[in-house]
XYZ file of C-alpha atoms in Angstrom:
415
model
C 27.601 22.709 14.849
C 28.839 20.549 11.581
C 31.462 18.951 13.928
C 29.109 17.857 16.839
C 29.058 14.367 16.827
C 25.438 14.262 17.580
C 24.795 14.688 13.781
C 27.619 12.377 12.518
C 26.474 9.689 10.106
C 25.951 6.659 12.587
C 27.696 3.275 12.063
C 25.607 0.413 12.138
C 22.459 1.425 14.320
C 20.641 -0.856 16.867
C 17.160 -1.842 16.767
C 14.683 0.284 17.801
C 13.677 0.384 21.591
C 17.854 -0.828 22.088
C 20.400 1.030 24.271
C 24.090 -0.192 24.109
C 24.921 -1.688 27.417
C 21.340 -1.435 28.535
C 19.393 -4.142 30.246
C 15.367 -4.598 30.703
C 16.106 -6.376 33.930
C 14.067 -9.449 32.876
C 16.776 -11.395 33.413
C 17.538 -10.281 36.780
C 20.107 -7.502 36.503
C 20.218 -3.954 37.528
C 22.201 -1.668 34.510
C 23.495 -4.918 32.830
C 25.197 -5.923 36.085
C 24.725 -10.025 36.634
C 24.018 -10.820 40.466
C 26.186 -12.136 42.480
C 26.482 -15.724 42.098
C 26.715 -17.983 45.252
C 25.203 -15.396 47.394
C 23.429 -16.558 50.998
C 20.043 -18.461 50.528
C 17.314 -17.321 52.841
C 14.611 -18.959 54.695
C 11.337 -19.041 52.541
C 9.428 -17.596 55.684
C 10.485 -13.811 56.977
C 9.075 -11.755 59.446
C 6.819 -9.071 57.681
C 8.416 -5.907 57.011
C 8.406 -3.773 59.996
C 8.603 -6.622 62.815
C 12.457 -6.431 62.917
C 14.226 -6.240 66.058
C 17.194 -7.132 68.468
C 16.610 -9.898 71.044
C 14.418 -8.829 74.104
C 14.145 -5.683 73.165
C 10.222 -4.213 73.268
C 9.262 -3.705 69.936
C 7.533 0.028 69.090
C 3.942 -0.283 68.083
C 3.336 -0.423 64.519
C 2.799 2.374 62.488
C -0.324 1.033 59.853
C 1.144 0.904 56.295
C -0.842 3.205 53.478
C -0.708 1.587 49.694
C 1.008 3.464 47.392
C -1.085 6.145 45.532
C -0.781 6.289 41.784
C 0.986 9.403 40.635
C 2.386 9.428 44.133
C 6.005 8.857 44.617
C 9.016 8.163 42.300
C 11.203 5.228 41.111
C 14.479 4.838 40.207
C 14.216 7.026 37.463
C 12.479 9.606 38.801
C 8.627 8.588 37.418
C 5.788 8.406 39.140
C 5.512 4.242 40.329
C 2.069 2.176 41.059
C 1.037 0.087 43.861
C 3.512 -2.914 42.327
C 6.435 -0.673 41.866
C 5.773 -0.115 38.134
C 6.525 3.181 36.714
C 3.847 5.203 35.506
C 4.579 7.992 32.793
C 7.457 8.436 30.959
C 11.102 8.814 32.883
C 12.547 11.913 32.882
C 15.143 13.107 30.335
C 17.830 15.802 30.346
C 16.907 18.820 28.822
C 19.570 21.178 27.631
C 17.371 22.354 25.038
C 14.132 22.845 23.654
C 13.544 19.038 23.985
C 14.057 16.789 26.232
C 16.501 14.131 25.243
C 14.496 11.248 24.746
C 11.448 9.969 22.145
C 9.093 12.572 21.785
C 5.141 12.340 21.298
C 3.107 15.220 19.650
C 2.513 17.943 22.265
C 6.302 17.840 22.340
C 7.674 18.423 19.170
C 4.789 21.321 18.543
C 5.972 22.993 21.920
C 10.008 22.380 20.948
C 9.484 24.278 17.321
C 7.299 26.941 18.986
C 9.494 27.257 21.758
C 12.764 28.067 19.635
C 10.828 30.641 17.626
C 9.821 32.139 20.535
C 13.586 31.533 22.749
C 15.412 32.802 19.166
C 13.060 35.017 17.889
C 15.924 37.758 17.050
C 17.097 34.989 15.015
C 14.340 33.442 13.874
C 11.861 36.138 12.473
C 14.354 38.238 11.104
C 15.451 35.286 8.258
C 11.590 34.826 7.784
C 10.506 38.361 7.490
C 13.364 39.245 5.308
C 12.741 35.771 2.760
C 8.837 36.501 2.688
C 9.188 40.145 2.075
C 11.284 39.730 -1.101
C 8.973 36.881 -2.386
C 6.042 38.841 -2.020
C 7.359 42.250 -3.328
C 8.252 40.197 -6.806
C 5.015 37.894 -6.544
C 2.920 41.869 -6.263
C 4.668 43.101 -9.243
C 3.922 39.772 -11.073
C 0.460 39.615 -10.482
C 0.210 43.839 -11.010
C 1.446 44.141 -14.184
C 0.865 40.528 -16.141
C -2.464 40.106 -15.233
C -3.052 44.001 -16.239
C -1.471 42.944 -19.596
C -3.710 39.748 -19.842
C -7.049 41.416 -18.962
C -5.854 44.121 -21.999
C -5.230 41.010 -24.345
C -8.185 39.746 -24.008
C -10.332 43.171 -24.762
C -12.494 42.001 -27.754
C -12.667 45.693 -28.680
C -8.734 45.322 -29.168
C -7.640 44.888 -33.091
C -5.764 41.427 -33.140
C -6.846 40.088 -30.189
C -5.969 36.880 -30.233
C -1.893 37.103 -31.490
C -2.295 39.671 -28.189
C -3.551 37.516 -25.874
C -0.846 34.613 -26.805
C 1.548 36.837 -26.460
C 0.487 38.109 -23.032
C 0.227 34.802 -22.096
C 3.857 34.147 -23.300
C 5.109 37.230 -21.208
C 3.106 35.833 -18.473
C 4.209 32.279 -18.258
C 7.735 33.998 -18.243
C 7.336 36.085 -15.272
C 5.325 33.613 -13.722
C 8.372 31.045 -13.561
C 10.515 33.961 -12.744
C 8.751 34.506 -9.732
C 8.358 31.133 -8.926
C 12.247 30.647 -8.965
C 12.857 33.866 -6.802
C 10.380 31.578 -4.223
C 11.890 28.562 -4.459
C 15.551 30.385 -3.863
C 14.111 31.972 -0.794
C 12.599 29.025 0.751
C 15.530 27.034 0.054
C 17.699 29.399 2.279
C 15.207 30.185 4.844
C 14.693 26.389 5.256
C 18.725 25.865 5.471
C 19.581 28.427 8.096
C 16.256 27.776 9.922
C 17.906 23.981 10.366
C 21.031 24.852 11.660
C 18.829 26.956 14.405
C 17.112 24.523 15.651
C 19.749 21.798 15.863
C 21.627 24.090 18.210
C 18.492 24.796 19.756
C 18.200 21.452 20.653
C 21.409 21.221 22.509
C 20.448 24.790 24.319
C 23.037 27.035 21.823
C 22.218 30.100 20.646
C 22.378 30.822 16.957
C 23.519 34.256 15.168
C 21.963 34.852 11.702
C 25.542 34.963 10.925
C 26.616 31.689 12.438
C 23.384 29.958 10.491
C 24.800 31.604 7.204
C 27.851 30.433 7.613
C 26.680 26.512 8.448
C 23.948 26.817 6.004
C 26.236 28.164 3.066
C 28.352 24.908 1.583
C 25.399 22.712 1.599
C 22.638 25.268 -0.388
C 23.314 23.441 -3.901
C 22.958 20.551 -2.623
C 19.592 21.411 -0.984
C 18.464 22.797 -4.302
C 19.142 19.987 -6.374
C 17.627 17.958 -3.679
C 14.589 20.181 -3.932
C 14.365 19.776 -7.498
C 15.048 16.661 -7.655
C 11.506 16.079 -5.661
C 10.221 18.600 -7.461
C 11.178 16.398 -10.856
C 9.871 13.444 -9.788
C 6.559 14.476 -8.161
C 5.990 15.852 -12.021
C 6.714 12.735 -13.695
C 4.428 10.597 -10.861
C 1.521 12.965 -11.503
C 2.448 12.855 -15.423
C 2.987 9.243 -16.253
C -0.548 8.216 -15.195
C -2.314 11.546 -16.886
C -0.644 10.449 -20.271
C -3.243 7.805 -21.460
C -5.785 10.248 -21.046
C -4.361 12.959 -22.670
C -3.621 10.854 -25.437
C -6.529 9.556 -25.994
C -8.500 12.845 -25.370
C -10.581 11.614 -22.538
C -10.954 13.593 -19.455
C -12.490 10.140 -17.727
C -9.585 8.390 -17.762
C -6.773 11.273 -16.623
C -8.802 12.028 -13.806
C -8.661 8.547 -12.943
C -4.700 8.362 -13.910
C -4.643 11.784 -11.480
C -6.230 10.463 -8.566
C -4.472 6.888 -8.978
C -0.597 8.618 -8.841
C -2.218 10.768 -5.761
C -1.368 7.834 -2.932
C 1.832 7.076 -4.313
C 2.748 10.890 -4.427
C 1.834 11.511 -0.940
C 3.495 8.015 0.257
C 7.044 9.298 -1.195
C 6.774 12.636 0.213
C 7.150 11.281 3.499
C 9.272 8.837 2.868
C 11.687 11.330 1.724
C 10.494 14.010 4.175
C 13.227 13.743 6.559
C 15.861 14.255 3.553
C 16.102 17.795 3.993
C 17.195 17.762 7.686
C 19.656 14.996 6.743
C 21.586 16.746 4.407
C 21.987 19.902 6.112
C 23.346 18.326 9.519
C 24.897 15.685 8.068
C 26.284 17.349 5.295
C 26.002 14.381 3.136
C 24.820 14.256 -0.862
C 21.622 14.306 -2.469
C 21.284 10.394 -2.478
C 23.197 9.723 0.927
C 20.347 11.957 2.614
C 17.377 10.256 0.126
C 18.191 7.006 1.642
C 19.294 8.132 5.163
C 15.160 9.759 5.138
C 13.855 6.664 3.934
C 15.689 4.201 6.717
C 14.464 6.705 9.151
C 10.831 6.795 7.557
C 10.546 3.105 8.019
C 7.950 1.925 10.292
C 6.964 5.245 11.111
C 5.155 6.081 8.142
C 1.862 6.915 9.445
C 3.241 8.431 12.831
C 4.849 10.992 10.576
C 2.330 11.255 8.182
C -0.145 12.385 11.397
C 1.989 15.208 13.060
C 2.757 16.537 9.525
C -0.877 16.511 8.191
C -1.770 17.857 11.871
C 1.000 20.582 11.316
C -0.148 21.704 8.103
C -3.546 21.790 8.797
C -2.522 24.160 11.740
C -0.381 26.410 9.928
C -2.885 27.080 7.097
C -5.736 27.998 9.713
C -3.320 30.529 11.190
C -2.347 31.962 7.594
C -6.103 32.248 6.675
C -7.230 33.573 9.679
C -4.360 36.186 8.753
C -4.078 36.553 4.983
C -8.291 36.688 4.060
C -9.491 39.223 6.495
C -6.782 41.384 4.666
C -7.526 40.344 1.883
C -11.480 40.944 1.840
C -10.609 44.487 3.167
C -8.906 45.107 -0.226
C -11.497 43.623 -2.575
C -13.430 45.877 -0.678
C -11.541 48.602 -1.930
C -10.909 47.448 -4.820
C -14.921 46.887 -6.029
C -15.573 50.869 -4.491
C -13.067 51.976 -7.131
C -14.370 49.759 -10.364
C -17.223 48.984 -9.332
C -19.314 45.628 -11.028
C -17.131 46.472 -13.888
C -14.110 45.574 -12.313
C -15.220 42.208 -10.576
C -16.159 41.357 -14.089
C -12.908 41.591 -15.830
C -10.559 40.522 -12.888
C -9.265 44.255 -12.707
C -10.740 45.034 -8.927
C -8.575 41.994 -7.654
C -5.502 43.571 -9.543
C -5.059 46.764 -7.666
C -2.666 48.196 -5.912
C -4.987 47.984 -2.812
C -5.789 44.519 -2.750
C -2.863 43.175 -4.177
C -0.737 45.638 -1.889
C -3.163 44.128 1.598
C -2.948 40.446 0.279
C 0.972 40.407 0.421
C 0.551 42.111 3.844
C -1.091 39.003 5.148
C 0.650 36.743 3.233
C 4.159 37.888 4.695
C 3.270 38.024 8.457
C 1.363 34.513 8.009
C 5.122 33.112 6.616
C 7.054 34.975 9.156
C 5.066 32.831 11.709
C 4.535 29.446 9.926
C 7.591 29.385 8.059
C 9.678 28.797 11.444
C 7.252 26.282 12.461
C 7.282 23.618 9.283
C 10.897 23.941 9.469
C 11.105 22.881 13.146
C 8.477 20.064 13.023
C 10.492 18.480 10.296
C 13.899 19.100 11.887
C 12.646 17.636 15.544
C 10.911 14.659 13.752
C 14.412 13.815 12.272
C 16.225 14.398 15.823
C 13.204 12.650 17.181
C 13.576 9.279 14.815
C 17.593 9.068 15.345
C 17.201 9.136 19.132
C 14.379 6.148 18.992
C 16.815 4.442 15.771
C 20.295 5.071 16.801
C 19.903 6.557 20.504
C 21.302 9.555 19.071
C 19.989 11.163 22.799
C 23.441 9.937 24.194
C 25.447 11.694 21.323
C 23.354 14.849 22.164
C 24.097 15.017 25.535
C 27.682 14.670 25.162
C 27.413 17.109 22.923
C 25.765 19.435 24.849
C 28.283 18.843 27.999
C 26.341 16.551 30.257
C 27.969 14.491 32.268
C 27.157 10.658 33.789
C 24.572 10.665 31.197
C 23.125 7.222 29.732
C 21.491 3.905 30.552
C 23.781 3.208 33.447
C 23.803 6.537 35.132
C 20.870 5.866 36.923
C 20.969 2.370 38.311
C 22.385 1.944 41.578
C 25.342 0.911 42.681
C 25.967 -2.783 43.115
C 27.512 -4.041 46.158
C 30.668 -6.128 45.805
């Protein structure tokens, strides 16, 4: 998949809307053909159509004529064509894949990223299953065990209480970022293997884990730099503004600062959204794929803003409809075995009950939702390129289609 030339870096792209060697037929052409010049000139009156017919020969009655229907027949391209000839609804596209191989609205890129979890699942939910599994195991014993030692620290009964407490807090912060790496590693190769699967989804190729491993592998580092790279400077926008206030011990002000740097933040992440997708099929550098998401961001800003704000919102009903039914069952359990007690000090959340039902949730809600962030973001990239630099031609070659492009449809001209 690295050598398909669908994913090559493009040389200088055309302007959006543009085919090469396409024509609008404005200016009288048919598939960038010029007509005919010195052809026969006809009479400005003609029989109507239908009243045709050799000399002296009786003429069949005519049949009335019925006006066109709308949705009802097809045009050159195959849509469905008004009373004037115009076509109504978008032409069809090859479809070799999950999409079809032209600009796609909404409904389809939802239905492509669903439709590859659900065509590849033996690909698919394994790599999910597997990544949130080990991050949840580590983020149980975590919260088990340093929250246990926090909710001992701060016992005022205890002798010392308060060198205790800093130092559970120190142990704490220390496991915390442990187990904040350990997620960060796993979503970083989820996310890369994920992305080779669904750009050979898209051409209608079937992906091995192995095969994703293998394509995923020489470009992990440079996804995790990229990834903390973002990380970095999402910190320093958020930080910069909350200085001031900090400094000058007024909570007025950094809340101002915070929700000042908010815009900004959320502008950037989607201008570098696409960054991820780049760099993998590309296999370009941390900057090459910054700028190659920005170009492809621009103009499109609050197109891509809406389906990912639309996706997120749908993936975090289906994790909470998933992860706090679970997880009430084991506060449930939980309060029966402490009691009032326990929801007083924190320790009936910090069983092995509701701690042990929580990741439960938590894992089959990332098995699902994982796959589908990953294959929004990946068909939003394929999506941009084909409207940008009619990457849809480079795709079907790639996928084996032949007399595919802007002139395999048009008719043939007469010489």
């Amino acid at each position: 998949m690295n050598d398909s030339p669908g994913w090559a870096v493009p040389g200088p792209s055309p302007s959006d809307g543009e085919r090469p060697g396409a024509s609008d037929g404005r200016d009288g052409t048919e598939g960038g053909t010029p007509p005919p010049a010195g052809g026969p000139k006809w009479s400005a009156e003609q029989p109507p159509p239908g009243e045709w017919s050799s000399p002296g020969t009786p003429q069949a009655p005519k049949a009335p004529q019925q006006q066109p229907q709308p949705g009802a027949g097809w045009g050159s391209y195959g849509g469905p064509q008004g009373p004037q000839g115009g076509q109504w609804g978008k032409p069809p596209a090859a479809k070799p894949g999950v999409i079809p191989l032209r600009p796609l609205d909404l409904g389809e890129i939802l239905d492509g990223a669903v439709a590859t979890m659900r065509t590849h699942w033996r690909t698919v939910l394994p790599i999910t299953l597997v990544v949130a599994t080990v991050v949840q195991v580590i983020s149980v014993l975590v919260q088990k065990y340093t929250y246990a030692d926090l909710a001992v620290a701060s016992d005022p009964g205890s002798g010392d209480s308060l060198k205790e407490a800093f130092d559970a807090l120190g142990g704490s912060m220390v496991a915390l970022l442990a187990n904040g790496f350990v997620q960060l590693i796993g979503t970083i190769v989820a996310t890369a293997m994920l992305t080779m699967i669904f750009s050979r989804a898209v051409l209608g190729h079937g992906s091995s884990i192995g095969e994703a491993w293998r394509e995923a592998r020489p470009q992990l580092l440079r996804l995790l730099g990229l990834t903390l790279l973002l990380a970095l400077g999402g910190i320093v926008i958020v930080l910069v503004p909350l200085l001031p206030g900090i400094l000058l011990g007024n909570v007025g002000i950094a809340v101002a600062g915070g929700v000042a740097a908010l815009p900004l933040l959320i502008w950037l992440a989607l201008k570098f959204s696409l960054a991820s997708p780049a760099l993998m099929l590309e296999k370009s550098s941390v900057i090459t794929s910054l700028r190659r998401s920005s170009r492809l961001v621009q103009g499109s800003w609050w197109r891509i803003f809406g389906i990912t704000a639309l996706t997120g919102l749908i993936t975090a009903f289906v994790s909470a409809i998933i992860v706090w039914p679970l997880t009430a069952v084991g506060l449930a359990i939980g309060f029966a075995d402490s009691g009032m007690e326990g929801l007083e000090n924190g320790t009936a959340a910090t069983g092995w009950a509701p701690l042990i039902l929580s990741a439960v949730g938590a894992v089959i809600a990332q098995t699902i939702t994982m796959p589908i962030q990953s294959g929004v973001t990946v068909l939003l990239y394929v999506d941009q390129r084909i409207r940008r630099e009619a990457l849809d031609l480079e795709l079907a070659r790639a996928a084996g289609l032949e007399n595919y492009g802007p002139d395999a449809a048009a008719p043939p001209t007469g010489g």
